[in-house]
């Protein structure tokens, strides 16, 4: 029982200590970056296993390298004249698409002619399913005066969470054509959220500009797709963005974690030059009805390339498509709270520590501990695959290793303590707490070997309590035991720390004095004799009395070169002391 309590409290202490070390050493950012990589790995495995399928309702009109070359050859410039976009909108609207979205910013351009811009603005006025984008930034007011945006672009959000959106708050904005701003509310933001390693794993759902909330472009398009056209939303206390019966979990900065569907090219792509040709009478064999059509750049020279969990080169427009796909499928990732992660990590470490404490074989304990953590890995993977739940695996790994290590350390310490305890029981006399006769025999032989090797002396004192049998008869064995204990303690108090005091047997005791010559040993024996004689010994009945001892001394190598000869000589001198009146040290002749 004591061992189990020791294990439990020991592991809890070390785990809590590890948590504070990690926190105070500022390792959490490093751990989070490694954890993000495990997220990427899980997403890649899920994609390879075909766990998710991209929506066939999303089509990307790609300004790819071929289209960019076509535009330069036929129109002589980039960006494309705005009336060409209007022509493509009119062509597509004939097939009744669900939405047409531009991951492009129609800003004021010196190259663009006013008539071309007006043609595009008319298209936005004509159709209510056309969406375009805008971007917030923190540019200095010296460069650009922050514009006031129309109220129709805002979202009313009741934020009941702890998210303050400080990382998604901006002070400036580069506006698009004023005619588009005036003619439609279908304008969304295309700001992105990158992790510290530069990989885009999540996207803002909303951002703040001048203390107001503005929706992401993909959120606008997605809300239209699912028929949710409200302008007021709630973020609950659990950081969930509520859309009717759907809940989109927001990370600590206010971004939604995306669930990825594949590498670049997962969605249906149509090069934009083919659509331009179709507008001019060429045949385009594709049905756009009821589709979400997204315009965006994929050409490497147009610099809208991102790095995401499923690939280093991933077009920004396909990030938008993934975002909408998550809304359609209600498929966003929900990350487990850090507090729950730490609690789970502690429980896992305690489970592994329990395994280590119960299994004697180091190999078996290691394999069982590894299996326990591996089972947790499988749970974490399938939780993401089937429940869209991000269970962290690095904190549990660190705590598991720490718990495993601490369990072995504590197990070793307990075994060492048990060994010491067993050794003490094997070498100590239970009554007097002196070393026992067996230990005495071991030590005297060691002293002989040592002194023979280095040509030095050691001495032996054998002690006997005078008239002890008579004392037991008069006062009882309990008082005799009390006197034995007190004599033993008196001996220990009057010798050096290096001297070895043993119970030789019965009322006899012995002292081995390493590196001690004949005269010093005799002097020590006389001192002990006097101290015992002067001491008042308490009996079992509470009374006090005096006892005396007789002592015999022998020294290596003068009095013998074997244990037997040294013991025999000391014993003879002990009896010499008894025969000459007791309470003395036998004379050395």
Short mmCIF file of C-alpha atoms in Angstrom, two decimals, residues 99-333:
data_model
loop_
_atom_site.label_atom_id
_atom_site.label_comp_id
_atom_site.label_asym_id
_atom_site.label_seq_id
_atom_site.Cartn_x
_atom_site.Cartn_y
_atom_site.Cartn_z
CA UNK A 99 -22.80 31.72 -56.88
CA UNK A 100 -19.94 33.38 -58.73
CA UNK A 101 -17.11 34.53 -56.46
CA UNK A 102 -13.95 36.43 -57.31
CA UNK A 103 -10.85 35.78 -55.22
CA UNK A 104 -9.63 38.94 -56.90
CA UNK A 105 -9.67 42.58 -55.81
CA UNK A 106 -11.16 45.01 -58.31
CA UNK A 107 -9.22 48.02 -57.08
CA UNK A 108 -8.93 51.28 -58.95
CA UNK A 109 -6.41 50.85 -61.76
CA UNK A 110 -4.77 53.33 -64.09
CA UNK A 111 -4.77 50.71 -66.81
CA UNK A 112 -8.47 50.00 -66.56
CA UNK A 113 -10.80 52.19 -68.57
CA UNK A 114 -13.82 53.76 -66.89
CA UNK A 115 -16.19 52.19 -69.39
CA UNK A 116 -14.81 48.72 -68.62
CA UNK A 117 -15.21 49.33 -64.89
CA UNK A 118 -18.78 50.52 -65.35
CA UNK A 119 -19.61 47.38 -67.33
CA UNK A 120 -18.42 45.23 -64.41
CA UNK A 121 -20.31 47.37 -61.87
CA UNK A 122 -23.51 46.90 -63.88
CA UNK A 123 -23.04 43.13 -63.70
CA UNK A 124 -22.79 43.34 -59.89
CA UNK A 125 -25.96 45.40 -59.81
CA UNK A 126 -27.78 43.02 -62.12
CA UNK A 127 -27.10 39.74 -60.28
CA UNK A 128 -27.45 39.06 -56.55
CA UNK A 129 -25.21 36.00 -56.55
CA UNK A 130 -21.92 37.70 -57.51
CA UNK A 131 -19.27 38.01 -54.78
CA UNK A 132 -15.94 39.74 -54.66
CA UNK A 133 -13.19 40.39 -52.18
CA UNK A 134 -11.40 43.08 -50.25
CA UNK A 135 -8.42 43.09 -47.91
CA UNK A 136 -7.67 44.78 -44.58
CA UNK A 137 -4.20 45.81 -43.46
CA UNK A 138 -2.37 48.08 -41.03
CA UNK A 139 -0.86 50.54 -43.48
CA UNK A 140 0.10 53.95 -42.16
CA UNK A 141 -2.35 56.80 -42.56
CA UNK A 142 0.49 58.63 -44.35
CA UNK A 143 0.03 56.21 -47.22
CA UNK A 144 -3.73 55.83 -47.14
CA UNK A 145 -6.56 57.33 -45.13
CA UNK A 146 -8.65 54.52 -43.56
CA UNK A 147 -11.94 54.52 -45.48
CA UNK A 148 -15.39 54.28 -43.93
CA UNK A 149 -17.16 51.20 -45.26
CA UNK A 150 -20.89 50.82 -45.89
CA UNK A 151 -22.85 49.38 -42.94
CA UNK A 152 -24.29 46.68 -45.20
CA UNK A 153 -20.89 44.93 -45.26
CA UNK A 154 -20.77 44.45 -41.48
CA UNK A 155 -21.93 41.50 -39.41
CA UNK A 156 -23.57 41.99 -36.05
CA UNK A 157 -21.88 39.53 -33.70
CA UNK A 158 -22.61 38.86 -30.06
CA UNK A 159 -19.25 37.65 -28.75
CA UNK A 160 -19.73 35.63 -25.55
CA UNK A 161 -16.32 33.94 -25.78
CA UNK A 162 -12.90 34.93 -24.46
CA UNK A 163 -11.63 35.58 -27.97
CA UNK A 164 -10.72 39.27 -28.30
CA UNK A 165 -9.83 39.13 -32.04
CA UNK A 166 -6.76 41.28 -31.34
CA UNK A 167 -4.74 39.30 -33.90
CA UNK A 168 -7.48 39.77 -36.48
CA UNK A 169 -8.02 43.49 -35.95
CA UNK A 170 -6.92 45.95 -38.61
CA UNK A 171 -6.60 49.70 -38.85
CA UNK A 172 -6.72 50.25 -42.60
CA UNK A 173 -8.30 48.93 -45.77
CA UNK A 174 -7.59 49.02 -49.47
CA UNK A 175 -11.00 49.51 -51.01
CA UNK A 176 -12.29 48.23 -54.32
CA UNK A 177 -14.24 50.17 -56.95
CA UNK A 178 -16.74 52.52 -55.29
CA UNK A 179 -19.44 51.46 -57.75
CA UNK A 180 -19.16 47.85 -56.53
CA UNK A 181 -19.19 48.98 -52.88
CA UNK A 182 -22.38 50.95 -53.56
CA UNK A 183 -24.13 48.28 -55.61
CA UNK A 184 -23.74 45.08 -53.54
CA UNK A 185 -23.28 43.72 -50.03
CA UNK A 186 -21.68 40.53 -51.39
CA UNK A 187 -18.17 41.62 -50.47
CA UNK A 188 -15.99 39.51 -48.21
CA UNK A 189 -12.52 39.77 -46.74
CA UNK A 190 -9.63 37.56 -47.91
CA UNK A 191 -7.18 38.05 -45.02
CA UNK A 192 -5.49 34.79 -44.03
CA UNK A 193 -4.16 33.28 -40.78
CA UNK A 194 -0.78 31.60 -40.93
CA UNK A 195 0.89 29.64 -38.15
CA UNK A 196 4.34 30.61 -36.91
CA UNK A 197 5.91 28.16 -39.37
CA UNK A 198 4.19 29.93 -42.29
CA UNK A 199 1.73 27.12 -43.00
CA UNK A 200 -1.91 28.05 -43.48
CA UNK A 201 -4.03 25.66 -41.42
CA UNK A 202 -6.90 27.96 -40.52
CA UNK A 203 -8.75 30.98 -41.83
CA UNK A 204 -10.53 33.87 -40.13
CA UNK A 205 -14.28 33.54 -40.07
CA UNK A 206 -14.61 37.24 -39.37
CA UNK A 207 -12.13 40.06 -38.87
CA UNK A 208 -12.38 43.43 -37.12
CA UNK A 209 -11.97 46.81 -38.73
CA UNK A 210 -12.62 49.98 -36.76
CA UNK A 211 -14.22 47.81 -34.03
CA UNK A 212 -16.76 46.29 -36.41
CA UNK A 213 -16.91 42.68 -37.66
CA UNK A 214 -16.61 41.85 -41.36
CA UNK A 215 -17.08 38.35 -42.83
CA UNK A 216 -14.64 36.31 -44.86
CA UNK A 217 -15.46 36.01 -48.54
CA UNK A 218 -15.85 32.22 -48.26
CA UNK A 219 -18.17 32.64 -45.27
CA UNK A 220 -20.40 34.93 -47.32
CA UNK A 221 -20.53 32.45 -50.20
CA UNK A 222 -21.02 29.48 -47.86
CA UNK A 223 -23.87 31.15 -45.99
CA UNK A 224 -25.59 31.77 -49.32
CA UNK A 225 -25.14 28.10 -50.27
CA UNK A 226 -26.76 26.77 -47.08
CA UNK A 227 -29.48 29.40 -47.23
CA UNK A 228 -28.43 31.22 -44.05
CA UNK A 229 -28.79 34.90 -44.88
CA UNK A 230 -29.01 36.49 -41.44
CA UNK A 231 -26.83 39.43 -40.51
CA UNK A 232 -26.63 38.71 -36.78
CA UNK A 233 -24.67 35.82 -35.25
CA UNK A 234 -23.39 34.63 -31.91
CA UNK A 235 -20.05 33.28 -30.68
CA UNK A 236 -20.90 31.22 -27.60
CA UNK A 237 -18.83 30.82 -24.42
CA UNK A 238 -17.19 27.70 -25.89
CA UNK A 239 -15.83 29.71 -28.85
CA UNK A 240 -18.36 28.29 -31.32
CA UNK A 241 -19.68 30.49 -34.13
CA UNK A 242 -23.36 29.61 -34.27
CA UNK A 243 -25.01 29.29 -37.68
CA UNK A 244 -28.52 27.97 -37.08
CA UNK A 245 -27.88 24.35 -36.01
CA UNK A 246 -24.23 24.42 -37.09
CA UNK A 247 -21.31 25.25 -34.82
CA UNK A 248 -17.96 26.36 -36.16
CA UNK A 249 -15.22 26.17 -33.54
CA UNK A 250 -12.88 29.18 -33.43
CA UNK A 251 -9.28 28.83 -32.29
CA UNK A 252 -7.76 31.15 -29.68
CA UNK A 253 -7.10 33.91 -32.27
CA UNK A 254 -10.61 33.69 -33.72
CA UNK A 255 -9.85 31.58 -36.81
CA UNK A 256 -11.61 28.42 -37.97
CA UNK A 257 -9.40 25.34 -38.43
CA UNK A 258 -9.88 23.90 -41.89
CA UNK A 259 -10.36 20.25 -42.75
CA UNK A 260 -8.44 19.60 -45.97
CA UNK A 261 -9.64 17.51 -48.88
CA UNK A 262 -6.49 16.89 -50.87
CA UNK A 263 -3.43 18.39 -52.54
CA UNK A 264 -3.59 21.18 -55.10
CA UNK A 265 -5.90 20.25 -57.97
CA UNK A 266 -8.46 18.46 -55.83
CA UNK A 267 -11.31 20.60 -57.17
CA UNK A 268 -12.59 20.88 -60.73
CA UNK A 269 -10.42 23.39 -62.62
CA UNK A 270 -11.26 25.19 -65.82
CA UNK A 271 -8.57 27.47 -67.29
CA UNK A 272 -9.97 30.97 -67.69
CA UNK A 273 -8.80 31.28 -71.28
CA UNK A 274 -11.29 28.50 -72.19
CA UNK A 275 -14.13 30.48 -70.62
CA UNK A 276 -13.05 33.63 -72.47
CA UNK A 277 -13.09 31.65 -75.71
CA UNK A 278 -16.54 30.26 -74.84
CA UNK A 279 -17.81 33.83 -74.39
CA UNK A 280 -16.55 34.49 -77.93
CA UNK A 281 -18.38 31.53 -79.42
CA UNK A 282 -16.10 28.53 -78.81
CA UNK A 283 -17.66 25.44 -77.32
CA UNK A 284 -17.11 24.75 -73.59
CA UNK A 285 -18.48 21.35 -72.67
CA UNK A 286 -19.26 21.90 -68.97
CA UNK A 287 -22.48 22.30 -66.99
CA UNK A 288 -22.24 25.24 -64.56
CA UNK A 289 -25.80 24.99 -63.29
CA UNK A 290 -26.16 25.16 -59.50
CA UNK A 291 -22.36 25.35 -59.07
CA UNK A 292 -20.27 27.64 -56.90
CA UNK A 293 -17.86 29.19 -59.38
CA UNK A 294 -14.66 30.67 -57.96
CA UNK A 295 -12.32 32.89 -59.96
CA UNK A 296 -8.71 32.99 -58.77
CA UNK A 297 -5.08 32.99 -59.79
CA UNK A 298 -2.96 29.84 -59.90
CA UNK A 299 -0.14 31.12 -62.13
CA UNK A 300 3.14 31.15 -60.19
CA UNK A 301 4.01 34.60 -61.54
CA UNK A 302 0.87 36.12 -59.94
CA UNK A 303 2.03 35.20 -56.41
CA UNK A 304 -1.12 33.86 -54.79
CA UNK A 305 0.47 30.60 -53.63
CA UNK A 306 0.13 29.28 -50.09
CA UNK A 307 1.66 26.42 -48.10
CA UNK A 308 -0.96 24.23 -46.43
CA UNK A 309 -0.94 20.87 -44.55
CA UNK A 310 -1.46 18.94 -47.78
CA UNK A 311 1.13 20.68 -49.97
CA UNK A 312 3.82 23.34 -50.17
CA UNK A 313 2.29 24.88 -53.30
CA UNK A 314 -1.43 25.49 -52.97
CA UNK A 315 -3.37 28.22 -54.79
CA UNK A 316 -5.14 30.77 -52.61
CA UNK A 317 -8.36 30.25 -54.55
CA UNK A 318 -8.35 26.58 -53.58
CA UNK A 319 -8.02 27.61 -49.92
CA UNK A 320 -11.25 29.54 -50.43
CA UNK A 321 -12.81 26.48 -52.06
CA UNK A 322 -11.74 24.32 -49.09
CA UNK A 323 -13.25 26.88 -46.73
CA UNK A 324 -16.62 26.77 -48.53
CA UNK A 325 -16.46 22.97 -48.67
CA UNK A 326 -16.07 22.92 -44.86
CA UNK A 327 -19.16 25.11 -44.51
CA UNK A 328 -21.17 22.91 -46.87
CA UNK A 329 -20.14 19.71 -45.04
CA UNK A 330 -20.12 21.31 -41.56
CA UNK A 331 -16.64 19.85 -41.45
CA UNK A 332 -14.43 22.32 -39.56
CA UNK A 333 -11.90 20.96 -37.06
#
